[in-house]
Amino acid sequence: MSIHHHLSSLYLAQSDSLISFDVEGLVDQFWSNTVDGLAQGSIYALVALGYTLVYGVLKLINFAHSEVFIYGAYATWFTFYALGFRPGPTAELAIFELVGFLLLALLAAVLVSGATAVVLERVAYRPLRNRGAPRLVFLITAIGASFVLQQLIFIWRGGNPEQAIRLLRPEPVFEIFGASVTNITIVIVLASILLWLVADTFVNRTRFGRGIRAVAQDPDTATLMGVNKERVIMMTFLIGGLLAGAAALFYMMKIPQGAAYQGGFLLGIKAFTAAVLGGIGNLRGALLGGLLLGLMENYGQSLFGGEWRDVVAFVLLVLILMFRPTGILGESLGKARV
Amino acid sequence: MSRARFGRVVLLAATASLVLGACAARTEDGGGDDQGSQPQASAPAQAANAADPAGDGNAQCDAGTKLAYAGTINGANAALGQNILNGVKVAIERHNSNNPNCQVELQEFETEGTPDRAPGIVTQIVNTQDIIGVVGLPFSGESKAAGNIFDDAGLVQLTPSATNPALSENGWKTFFRGLGNDNTQGPAAAQFITEELGAQTVCVVRDDSEYGIGLANSITEGLGDKASCQEEVKTKQTDFSAVVNSIKGENPDAIFFSGYYQEAAPFAQQLFDAGVEAQFVGPDGVKDDEFVKGAGDAAEGVYFTCPCVPADQFTEFNEGYEKQSGGKAPGTYSPEGYDLATILLKGIDSGVKDRAGMLEFVKNYEGQGLTKSFKWNEKGELAESTVWTYKVENGQIVRNTEIKPQG
């Protein structure tokens, strides 16, 4: 089997090759990688929405958003813990209990993440805004805030990830082209798309969303027209935080070991990449970018091998930015459109 | 293959088939998964002449004599570092409470276990002139990055757990390894997986650390043509779906994860969830309760290989350890940490006052410890080393067997 495998793979050099192209692997595992990539990509997309919204309104890359996310993951873990679950084998629960507990965890996660985002805005960014600090200062502050939030967890909980607590075991529900789709994947993908839809509708169809778009387009004119800019900004951070909280719950369902103090960092970078990929400042771009990144990571990994996982994501980003500097769908939160 | 070796292989095969026969008789569905049911080997008893940090109680030394621990305390894979640190503390505590005229102070330095942090911390250590000996660094990556700083300063560095073979090839005069390196663990693990577990195809998965890469090379070589696939993962990766899918396609009998528990836990769980039934085997970097708790359903029945000796019989040490750690039992490399700290303390008790003296003392040291007998060659490697296997049973890591190398 392995000999056959090697023969049909095209190697750049002999046995010690750095890069090898495992075309057969890509084809064999295409559908399972697609399914898993979509699940991971949905999580990227939800986190990416937070980057995109804040960027759209403030032209600020909120690097601390990854910590807003990981605070949600901790909230999930502590909710499970408070409900009496302990690390170890997956609990057996009746369906209504399960749904109830997960909703409770969702509530805790969105509240914690939302609150973190709002507090972050109040403490770190608003004072700077009031003094008219240059944009670079915001960027440095964002990075600093990210470290502070990380280290707070480190001091409190130490360097080990929280030991996994899991309420729902992934079970295959149906198959597409031989790839099994688990209950968790279904929940994550559907819920993420639903949440994205809600966020998109909120921004594009409601009165408050119009406020967000107005501030994004021209903050000063919007203020003159009676839009409360500070409230819009707070609301933007809040929505981003709520979505990150939901993403955190899904992430913890998928990866129960996920609550680690640095656990948000890499995922945050990926989500930011997804936002830029789709077109930062563009809600649809965040969804597209997230899903695309999740898929490409998995395809790339099975084609080039696991060590190239992160490289694939960023090479993809560079390639797309070369041809479309504003991302696939362009920056649009600030553009007037229906 | 020599005649003697051939004889031993035949004997082993005969024993194995007897054991397997016994298993098949006991269990209804005696399938391939039960092949590991070798009887548990008894843990080694404490050697009567094991070095005791208490000594004769009359040691004299200058006030302010310092030893240091350097390694992860709260950083990545913190549990592995804390096991060692607490072992070291047991030795220091025992020494100081028995020797009123020689109070040695232990300084702890947090490297977070990463190659980029360690050099700065180690520079700080070598600039603290009172420190005359160090237990650390636990990980291979950080050891590679900082070993030359110890060497330049002539400060002895006894590593309780860095197993990358290349570390002793750098010509560092101050590097001493308190256990067998991965040139021992790799082949031993290969032997265990193919013979005791009876796997015909083994997938070796490695992370991108110095340790993971080195060990993976060594076991892959040991497995020969039974190494049916190789996969790579990244440090801090949490979603392993692509690797899991590709292993599922390969359908190996066993999987060896060459890395640390932080990645091994989610990886093992994701394999389990995907229905991969291959036997999961991890090395010393995975053998920790954090893995058992982290991997959830997937932990049960996982095997570990480790150049570390089970501490079950070291009663006195275990009591001291539990006092030191707030009730936790000793973990991987706790007794090794204790042994190495004891050697440094013996040096101080024998009148060593500075780094040069300590280096000389360690170089010429020869003596029995809890875990093994210590005598280093000119590269800082031990002559004698042992590899044990462990298993997760009912959510606990228990000792399994000692791997006796063949030939």
XYZ file of C-alpha atoms in Angstrom:
745
model
C 0.000 0.000 0.000
C 2.708 2.435 0.949
C 4.792 1.545 -2.062
C 1.877 2.171 -4.341
C 1.341 5.419 -2.559
C 4.897 6.572 -3.030
C 5.002 5.632 -6.662
C 1.930 7.577 -7.508
C 3.087 10.664 -5.676
C 5.295 13.119 -7.462
C 8.383 13.960 -5.437
C 10.549 16.967 -6.104
C 13.663 15.248 -4.906
C 14.517 11.884 -3.436
C 13.601 10.573 -0.005
C 14.762 13.664 1.889
C 12.642 16.054 -0.123
C 11.415 19.191 1.566
C 8.295 19.530 -0.501
C 6.435 16.641 -1.982
C 3.172 16.731 -3.832
C 0.815 14.079 -2.625
C -1.738 14.370 -5.396
C -3.303 11.044 -4.592
C -3.797 12.059 -0.986
C -5.490 15.254 -2.071
C -7.895 13.358 -4.293
C -8.528 10.542 -1.798
C -9.292 12.808 1.092
C -10.860 15.612 -0.890
C -14.356 15.301 0.498
C -13.466 14.653 4.103
C -11.072 17.588 3.953
C -13.834 19.689 2.441
C -16.256 18.861 5.227
C -13.708 19.465 7.997
C -12.398 22.578 6.282
C -15.878 24.066 6.168
C -16.316 23.531 9.915
C -12.990 25.169 10.733
C -13.656 27.869 8.160
C -17.010 28.728 9.748
C -15.230 29.458 12.998
C -12.687 31.627 11.170
C -15.580 33.432 9.500
C -17.344 34.281 12.766
C -14.152 35.640 14.300
C -13.305 37.428 11.060
C -16.593 39.330 11.281
C -15.289 41.035 14.440
C -12.100 42.186 12.703
C -14.039 43.339 9.688
C -16.693 45.319 11.556
C -14.196 47.184 13.704
C -11.940 47.843 10.745
C -14.858 49.061 8.682
C -15.887 51.589 11.299
C -12.611 52.696 12.850
C -10.008 51.623 10.257
C -8.445 49.862 13.236
C -7.083 46.336 13.191
C -8.163 45.165 16.592
C -5.448 42.642 17.322
C -6.909 42.012 20.753
C -9.938 40.427 19.113
C -8.253 37.027 19.364
C -8.348 37.421 23.148
C -11.984 38.485 23.026
C -12.489 35.103 21.382
C -10.446 33.109 23.860
C -12.253 34.725 26.811
C -15.398 33.228 25.331
C -13.696 29.838 25.203
C -12.854 30.125 28.908
C -16.433 31.185 29.634
C -17.635 28.033 27.882
C -15.284 25.859 29.864
C -16.246 27.407 33.178
C -19.929 27.084 32.358
C -19.463 23.372 31.761
C -17.468 23.156 34.948
C -20.059 25.045 36.953
C -22.747 22.733 35.583
C -20.913 19.906 37.295
C -19.038 18.420 34.334
C -15.448 17.363 34.831
C -12.622 16.467 32.456
C -12.736 12.864 31.339
C -14.971 10.744 29.156
C -17.775 12.504 27.318
C -20.945 12.799 29.371
C -24.076 10.955 28.239
C -26.924 13.448 28.105
C -30.512 13.469 27.001
C -31.007 15.674 23.990
C -32.976 18.396 25.776
C -30.374 18.562 28.549
C -27.634 18.809 25.978
C -29.318 21.603 24.065
C -30.078 23.428 27.312
C -26.506 23.205 28.556
C -25.055 24.246 25.221
C -27.388 27.240 25.043
C -26.365 28.195 28.557
C -22.705 27.964 27.535
C -23.477 30.004 24.425
C -25.096 32.671 26.569
C -22.100 32.776 28.915
C -19.621 32.872 26.038
C -21.329 35.681 24.122
C -21.794 37.706 27.295
C -18.174 37.345 28.363
C -16.764 37.978 24.895
C -19.142 40.861 24.282
C -18.298 42.439 27.618
C -14.577 41.957 27.020
C -14.839 43.686 23.659
C -16.758 46.625 25.098
C -14.437 47.015 28.072
C -11.456 46.800 25.725
C -12.904 49.585 23.636
C -13.594 51.732 26.706
C -10.247 51.217 28.388
C -7.824 50.917 25.504
C -9.220 52.733 22.489
C -11.652 55.418 23.602
C -9.092 57.453 25.578
C -6.859 57.467 22.509
C -9.700 58.530 20.282
C -10.617 61.367 22.599
C -7.094 62.705 22.328
C -6.987 62.269 18.589
C -4.044 59.845 18.676
C -2.528 58.873 15.316
C -3.511 55.549 13.837
C -0.193 53.890 14.572
C -0.765 54.391 18.279
C -4.029 52.488 18.028
C -2.256 49.612 16.364
C 0.413 49.384 19.064
C -2.259 49.676 21.729
C -4.157 46.819 20.121
C -1.106 44.593 20.231
C -0.422 45.651 23.820
C -4.019 44.986 24.845
C -3.774 41.556 23.257
C -0.765 40.711 25.427
C -2.350 42.122 28.571
C -5.505 40.073 28.106
C -3.432 36.965 27.395
C -1.222 37.408 30.417
C -4.188 37.993 32.703
C -5.346 34.482 31.870
C -1.810 33.174 32.228
C -1.479 34.615 35.727
C -4.871 33.319 36.700
C -4.885 29.857 35.105
C -1.250 29.124 34.181
C 0.204 27.807 30.957
C -1.594 24.488 30.680
C -4.751 24.410 28.600
C -7.895 23.677 30.579
C -8.481 19.947 30.634
C -11.020 18.938 28.055
C -14.683 18.823 28.997
C -16.959 17.638 26.272
C -20.725 17.307 26.286
C -21.286 16.090 22.756
C -19.336 13.392 21.027
C -19.095 13.795 17.262
C -21.193 11.100 15.583
C -21.475 10.700 11.824
C -24.934 11.703 10.656
C -24.662 11.185 6.913
C -22.046 10.858 4.197
C -21.195 12.946 1.157
C -19.059 11.109 -1.391
C -17.729 8.850 1.324
C -16.893 11.668 3.765
C -18.843 11.414 6.975
C -20.464 14.578 8.251
C -20.739 14.698 12.022
C -23.419 16.288 14.163
C -20.894 18.827 15.429
C -19.907 19.862 11.910
C -23.551 20.346 10.995
C -24.243 22.458 14.077
C -21.146 24.597 13.541
C -21.631 25.265 9.843
C -25.365 25.940 10.019
C -25.196 28.075 13.143
C -22.293 30.094 11.766
C -24.084 30.832 8.524
C -27.215 31.732 10.462
C -25.284 34.094 12.719
C -23.564 35.654 9.743
C -26.982 36.177 8.156
C -28.250 37.878 11.297
C -25.181 40.129 11.448
C -25.405 40.968 7.766
C -29.095 41.787 8.033
C -28.475 43.854 11.120
C -25.828 45.962 9.451
C -27.541 46.300 6.083
C -31.221 46.428 6.960
C -31.749 48.006 10.367
C -31.689 51.605 11.490
C -28.756 50.942 13.737
C -26.908 49.189 10.954
C -27.393 52.293 8.877
C -25.667 54.195 11.661
C -22.730 51.804 11.513
C -22.466 52.178 7.777
C -22.765 55.940 8.020
C -19.918 56.195 10.534
C -17.850 53.832 8.411
C -18.413 55.996 5.373
C -17.765 59.399 6.905
C -17.637 59.723 10.689
C -17.801 63.525 10.784
C -20.764 63.895 8.465
C -22.527 61.067 10.255
C -22.077 62.927 13.536
C -23.474 66.096 11.962
C -26.466 64.120 10.776
C -27.217 63.131 14.340
C -25.614 59.723 14.507
C -24.151 59.045 17.945
C -20.690 58.015 16.905
C -19.532 56.734 20.276
C -22.601 54.569 20.593
C -22.094 53.169 17.130
C -18.494 52.304 17.914
C -19.449 50.605 21.158
C -22.158 48.681 19.360
C -19.701 47.570 16.690
C -17.319 46.181 19.278
C -20.239 44.529 21.047
C -21.482 42.750 17.905
C -17.974 41.612 17.066
C -17.593 40.327 20.619
C -20.904 38.482 20.605
C -20.009 36.734 17.371
C -16.571 35.823 18.732
C -18.282 34.364 21.807
C -20.464 32.156 19.641
C -17.402 31.137 17.641
C -15.697 30.248 20.924
C -18.464 27.847 21.898
C -18.319 26.143 18.496
C -14.561 25.960 18.737
C -14.761 24.350 22.163
C -17.291 21.826 20.876
C -14.898 20.945 18.095
C -11.705 21.150 20.138
C -12.437 20.728 23.849
C -8.757 21.366 24.705
C -9.051 24.829 23.181
C -9.113 26.987 26.322
C -5.446 27.932 26.554
C -4.110 31.382 27.307
C -2.382 31.691 23.941
C -5.029 29.619 22.214
C -6.626 32.575 20.473
C -3.483 33.974 18.936
C -3.006 31.768 15.906
C -6.726 31.447 15.303
C -7.013 35.219 15.512
C -4.292 35.683 12.922
C -6.023 33.179 10.667
C -9.373 34.910 11.116
C -7.754 38.251 10.371
C -6.256 36.695 7.268
C -9.698 35.454 6.315
C -11.090 38.958 6.744
C -8.403 40.466 4.506
C -8.795 37.631 2.031
C -12.488 38.272 1.580
C -12.068 42.046 1.702
C -11.711 43.658 5.109
C -14.617 45.820 6.101
C -16.962 43.572 4.162
C -19.261 41.185 6.018
C -19.789 38.897 3.072
C -16.077 38.900 2.460
C -15.493 37.668 6.008
C -17.746 34.678 5.451
C -16.252 33.878 2.076
C -12.699 34.419 3.298
C -13.231 32.265 6.375
C -14.665 29.319 4.512
C -12.097 29.595 1.747
C -9.227 29.692 4.212
C -10.548 26.680 6.120
C -10.786 24.699 2.892
C -7.458 25.787 1.445
C -5.641 24.969 4.663
C -6.872 21.411 4.539
C -6.308 20.933 0.808
C -2.866 22.486 1.021
C -1.946 20.346 3.950
C -2.899 17.143 2.290
C -1.106 18.187 -0.907
C 2.135 19.481 0.614
C 2.186 17.849 4.070
C 1.351 19.064 7.537
C 4.284 21.407 8.051
C 3.011 23.592 5.231
C -0.360 24.165 6.818
C 0.247 27.755 7.877
C 2.361 28.573 4.850
C -0.480 27.647 2.524
C -2.823 30.066 4.251
C -0.462 32.992 3.920
C 0.748 32.240 0.424
C -2.885 32.206 -0.588
C -3.330 35.591 1.029
C -0.332 37.074 -0.752
C -1.442 35.681 -4.085
C -4.929 37.057 -3.812
C -3.759 40.453 -2.604
C -1.381 40.646 -5.554
C -4.277 40.508 -7.962
C -7.012 42.017 -5.818
C -5.412 44.342 -3.268
C -8.709 44.928 -1.489
C -9.545 41.247 -1.141
C -11.892 39.074 -3.151
C -15.064 41.074 -2.562
C -13.415 44.418 -1.851
C -13.861 46.768 1.115
C -17.475 47.670 1.269
C -18.775 48.535 4.710
C -18.120 52.186 4.002
C -19.539 52.161 0.487
C -23.117 53.245 0.059
C -25.138 50.280 -1.099
C -28.427 48.603 -0.457
C 21.997 -11.089 13.030
C 24.222 -12.862 15.461
C 23.375 -16.337 16.614
C 22.774 -15.175 20.170
C 20.473 -12.449 18.978
C 18.595 -14.860 16.762
C 18.124 -17.153 19.742
C 16.716 -14.335 21.794
C 14.323 -13.311 19.049
C 13.023 -16.836 18.784
C 12.608 -16.991 22.532
C 10.780 -13.694 22.536
C 8.517 -14.777 19.714
C 7.734 -17.971 21.594
C 6.962 -16.047 24.763
C 4.840 -13.592 22.838
C 2.808 -16.330 21.216
C 2.263 -17.957 24.599
C 1.081 -14.683 26.037
C -1.128 -14.038 23.034
C -2.542 -17.518 23.331
C -3.378 -16.838 26.937
C -5.083 -13.601 25.947
C -7.099 -15.254 23.240
C -8.257 -17.856 25.690
C -9.304 -15.252 28.223
C -11.199 -12.894 25.994
C -14.024 -13.947 23.721
C -13.049 -11.804 20.768
C -9.262 -11.979 21.271
C -8.712 -9.462 18.453
C -5.580 -7.582 17.565
C -6.139 -4.959 20.216
C -5.372 -7.251 23.091
C -1.849 -7.935 22.020
C -0.439 -5.490 24.514
C -1.540 -7.491 27.529
C 1.945 -8.384 28.638
C 2.044 -8.794 32.380
C 2.904 -5.593 34.162
C 6.533 -5.600 35.195
C 7.206 -4.804 38.819
C 8.646 -1.395 39.514
C 12.289 -1.300 40.520
C 12.953 -1.080 44.234
C 15.082 1.681 45.597
C 18.738 0.681 45.502
C 20.210 0.450 48.971
C 23.180 2.572 47.948
C 21.120 5.254 46.151
C 22.621 8.661 46.815
C 20.746 10.441 49.584
C 20.835 14.221 49.658
C 20.679 14.122 53.450
C 24.264 12.880 53.595
C 25.830 12.576 57.024
C 24.281 15.788 58.268
C 27.618 17.493 58.860
C 28.028 19.262 55.557
C 29.527 22.744 55.694
C 29.138 25.330 52.982
C 29.046 29.086 52.532
C 25.770 30.813 53.118
C 24.351 31.911 49.777
C 25.455 28.865 47.829
C 22.959 28.534 45.028
C 21.686 25.980 42.584
C 19.175 26.746 39.879
C 16.354 25.100 38.015
C 15.773 26.417 34.515
C 12.888 25.293 32.358
C 9.190 25.607 31.810
C 7.285 26.291 35.026
C 4.111 27.840 33.721
C 4.776 28.069 29.993
C 4.122 25.577 27.238
C 3.749 21.990 28.428
C 4.212 23.296 31.963
C 3.341 20.023 33.684
C 6.548 18.396 32.401
C 8.624 21.158 33.967
C 6.768 21.185 37.257
C 7.323 17.444 37.669
C 11.060 18.023 37.492
C 11.102 21.169 39.599
C 9.240 19.467 42.426
C 11.637 16.526 42.261
C 14.549 18.949 42.576
C 12.865 20.653 45.505
C 12.489 17.352 47.349
C 16.257 16.839 47.179
C 17.070 20.401 48.296
C 14.561 20.253 51.136
C 15.944 16.931 52.338
C 19.484 18.233 52.160
C 18.808 21.485 53.980
C 16.727 20.003 56.765
C 19.447 17.470 57.546
C 22.441 19.780 57.206
C 22.015 22.832 59.416
C 25.423 24.194 58.423
C 24.826 24.039 54.715
C 21.705 25.748 53.463
C 21.576 25.628 49.685
C 19.216 28.003 47.957
C 17.334 26.960 44.825
C 16.574 29.639 42.272
C 13.870 28.972 39.706
C 14.037 30.385 36.203
C 11.093 30.275 33.831
C 12.081 29.678 30.199
C 8.518 28.941 29.066
C 10.049 25.949 27.349
C 10.726 27.811 24.124
C 13.984 28.168 22.176
C 13.433 31.896 21.733
C 13.038 32.658 25.441
C 15.660 30.307 26.857
C 18.889 32.079 25.759
C 17.923 35.300 27.531
C 17.056 33.474 30.726
C 20.200 31.374 30.617
C 22.312 34.507 30.169
C 20.679 35.841 33.299
C 21.561 32.594 35.106
C 25.224 32.569 34.101
C 25.488 36.205 35.196
C 24.292 35.276 38.673
C 27.699 34.354 40.028
C 26.436 32.515 43.123
C 24.813 29.800 41.037
C 27.268 26.947 40.712
C 25.089 24.238 39.165
C 21.873 23.979 37.163
C 19.221 21.331 36.699
C 17.726 22.023 33.251
C 16.819 22.590 30.511
C 14.022 20.057 30.153
C 13.299 20.434 26.428
C 15.565 19.738 23.495
C 14.744 22.842 21.470
C 15.630 25.238 24.259
C 18.696 23.153 25.161
C 19.995 23.490 21.625
C 19.433 27.222 21.689
C 21.081 27.887 25.048
C 23.646 25.114 25.588
C 26.599 27.176 24.356
C 25.863 29.904 26.906
C 26.331 27.412 29.739
C 29.443 26.148 28.026
C 30.964 29.630 27.675
C 30.346 30.313 31.343
C 31.602 26.895 32.461
C 28.389 26.332 34.379
C 27.295 22.714 34.743
C 23.922 21.906 33.200
C 22.302 18.582 34.059
C 19.288 17.965 31.884
C 16.655 15.691 33.363
C 14.673 15.184 30.166
C 16.072 16.687 26.953
C 16.486 13.593 24.813
C 17.519 14.863 21.381
C 20.663 12.860 20.513
C 22.428 15.707 18.705
C 22.638 17.791 21.890
C 25.693 15.906 23.110
C 27.440 16.350 19.753
C 28.019 20.075 20.132
C 31.222 19.769 22.116
C 29.695 21.504 25.140
C 31.833 20.633 28.164
C 29.064 21.542 30.580
C 26.232 19.428 29.134
C 25.291 16.258 31.015
C 22.227 14.201 30.230
C 20.567 12.396 33.119
C 18.806 9.802 30.994
C 19.088 7.839 27.756
C 18.689 9.866 24.573
C 16.286 9.253 21.712
C 18.749 6.975 19.972
C 17.760 4.628 22.789
C 14.092 5.547 23.012
C 13.434 5.447 19.258
C 14.573 1.861 18.607
C 13.084 0.709 21.911
C 9.739 2.235 20.969
C 9.963 0.630 17.529
C 10.674 -2.728 19.130
C 7.781 -2.326 21.576
C 5.279 -1.327 18.897
C 6.164 -4.024 16.394
C 6.833 -6.901 18.782
C 4.854 -6.403 21.939
C 1.938 -4.654 20.228
C 2.371 -6.674 17.057
C 1.836 -3.751 14.674
C 2.790 -4.356 11.052
C 2.174 -0.825 9.822
C 2.992 2.201 11.925
C 2.308 5.842 11.191
C 4.861 8.208 12.716
C 3.441 11.665 13.375
C 5.838 14.353 14.478
C 5.555 17.947 15.569
C 8.001 20.646 14.453
C 10.103 20.713 17.631
C 13.762 19.698 17.903
C 12.668 16.805 20.073
C 9.797 15.656 17.882
C 11.863 15.651 14.702
C 14.837 13.852 16.264
C 12.760 11.172 17.909
C 10.672 10.639 14.773
C 13.817 10.047 12.725
C 15.120 7.614 15.266
C 11.924 5.556 15.564
C 11.332 5.603 11.805
C 14.761 4.127 11.329
C 14.023 1.525 13.982
C 10.732 0.590 12.360
C 12.310 0.039 8.959
C 9.717 -0.926 6.372
C 7.011 -1.085 9.007
C 6.971 2.718 9.078
C 4.117 2.969 6.633
C 3.457 6.688 6.737
C 4.841 9.957 8.053
C 2.803 12.989 8.999
C 3.726 16.387 10.399
C 1.835 18.680 12.721
C 2.664 22.136 14.055
C 3.252 23.241 17.626
C 0.052 24.878 18.947
C -2.047 23.337 16.183
C -5.479 22.325 17.445
C -7.418 21.265 14.369
C -5.869 18.133 12.910
C -8.578 17.174 10.450
C -6.370 16.934 7.367
C -3.803 14.727 9.115
C -6.544 12.594 10.631
C -8.149 12.119 7.231
C -4.902 11.106 5.675
C -4.120 8.616 8.470
C -7.607 7.223 8.111
C -6.785 6.585 4.476
C -3.563 4.805 5.418
C -5.268 2.673 8.068
C -2.126 1.748 10.050
C -2.027 -0.703 12.977
C -0.398 1.816 15.277
C 0.352 5.526 15.467
C 3.402 6.947 17.184
C 3.095 10.621 18.089
C 6.535 12.185 18.348
C 5.890 15.424 20.237
C 4.402 16.882 23.405
C 1.101 16.383 25.201
C -0.320 19.784 24.332
C -0.813 18.744 20.704
C -1.122 15.015 21.402
C -4.308 15.398 23.469
C -6.532 17.027 20.850
C -4.885 14.955 18.128
C -5.619 11.647 19.872
C -9.182 12.717 20.498
C -9.749 13.738 16.901
C -8.337 10.422 15.688
C -10.612 8.584 18.085
C -13.646 10.570 16.990
C -12.900 9.887 13.334
C -13.046 6.180 14.100
C -9.339 5.488 13.616
C -8.718 2.316 15.604
C -4.944 2.210 15.391
C -3.144 1.844 18.720
C -1.935 5.279 19.872
C 1.563 5.366 21.339
C 3.269 8.487 22.674
C 6.771 9.184 23.988
C 7.946 10.804 27.240
C 6.761 14.245 26.067
C 3.191 12.987 26.010
C 3.313 10.913 29.193
C 1.531 13.187 31.606
C -1.823 13.400 33.360
C -2.498 16.502 31.280
C -2.647 14.236 28.250
C -5.009 11.812 29.959
C -7.348 14.610 30.985
C -7.029 16.415 27.696
C -7.674 13.490 25.383
C -10.943 12.547 27.129
C -12.411 9.352 25.683
C -9.322 8.698 23.599
C -6.874 8.377 26.508
C -7.858 4.928 27.717
C -5.507 2.235 26.482
C -2.880 4.612 25.122
C 0.715 3.437 25.559
C 3.763 5.556 26.317
C 7.450 4.878 25.975
C 9.782 6.758 28.276
C 13.436 6.607 29.294
C 12.156 7.183 32.816
C 11.880 4.761 35.683
C 8.557 4.177 37.500
C 8.679 5.786 40.914
C 6.137 3.433 42.536
C 8.650 1.860 44.930
C 10.585 4.983 45.929
C 8.467 5.368 49.058
C 10.508 7.962 50.865
C 10.889 10.089 47.747
C 7.190 9.824 47.016
C 6.256 11.055 50.479
C 8.622 13.980 50.178
C 7.256 14.754 46.734
C 3.655 14.771 47.825
C 4.531 17.206 50.591
C 6.297 19.426 48.084
C 3.633 19.348 45.377
C 0.559 19.639 47.564
C -0.547 16.024 47.348
C 0.311 15.216 43.719
C 2.114 11.976 42.985
C 5.495 12.213 41.206
C 5.223 12.573 37.438
C 7.470 11.826 34.490
C 11.093 12.735 35.310
C 10.432 13.733 38.922
C 12.861 11.096 40.261
C 15.357 12.087 37.554
C 15.169 15.706 38.707
C 15.733 14.538 42.262
C 18.726 12.400 41.297
C 20.425 15.204 39.385
C 19.864 17.750 42.139
C 21.279 15.203 44.582
C 24.474 14.934 42.544
C 24.941 18.719 42.638
C 24.272 18.728 46.385
C 26.833 15.983 46.889
C 29.277 18.238 45.093
C 28.565 21.119 47.450
C 28.835 18.819 50.479
C 32.191 17.588 49.271
C 33.503 21.129 49.453
C 32.948 22.418 45.929
C 32.682 26.213 46.055
C 32.659 27.358 42.455
C 31.598 26.440 38.937
C 34.923 24.995 37.903
C 34.953 22.720 40.929
C 31.399 21.598 40.255
C 32.221 20.820 36.624
C 35.153 18.683 37.700
C 33.008 16.947 40.329
C 30.200 16.049 37.914
C 32.635 14.934 35.233
C 34.184 12.428 37.594
C 31.013 11.497 39.418
C 30.129 7.862 39.710
C 27.272 6.672 41.839
C 23.904 5.060 42.159
C 20.746 7.160 42.159
C 17.086 6.296 42.516
C 16.587 5.866 38.815
C 19.888 4.456 37.640
C 23.591 4.561 38.176
C 25.259 7.743 37.005
C 28.551 7.980 35.213
C 28.994 10.174 32.196
C 31.267 9.756 29.209
C 33.195 12.675 27.717
C 30.156 13.753 25.708
C 27.946 13.903 28.765
C 25.958 10.771 27.967
C 25.261 8.007 30.468
C 26.620 4.557 29.910
C 23.482 2.885 31.157
C 19.901 3.758 30.367
C 16.521 2.149 30.491
C 13.292 2.596 28.595
C 9.963 1.718 30.155
C 6.503 1.522 28.717
C 3.439 2.850 30.456
C -0.260 2.562 29.785
C -3.428 4.484 30.567
C -5.711 2.295 32.634
C -8.916 3.574 34.210
C -7.772 7.119 33.619
C -4.411 6.609 35.341
C -0.941 6.240 33.875
C 0.429 2.941 35.140
C 3.738 1.271 34.403
C 3.679 -1.530 31.864
C 6.984 -3.192 31.042
C 10.645 -2.397 30.680
C 11.874 -2.640 27.100
C 14.969 -4.781 27.062
C 16.970 -3.991 23.956
C 17.958 -6.921 21.805
C 21.308 -7.695 20.299
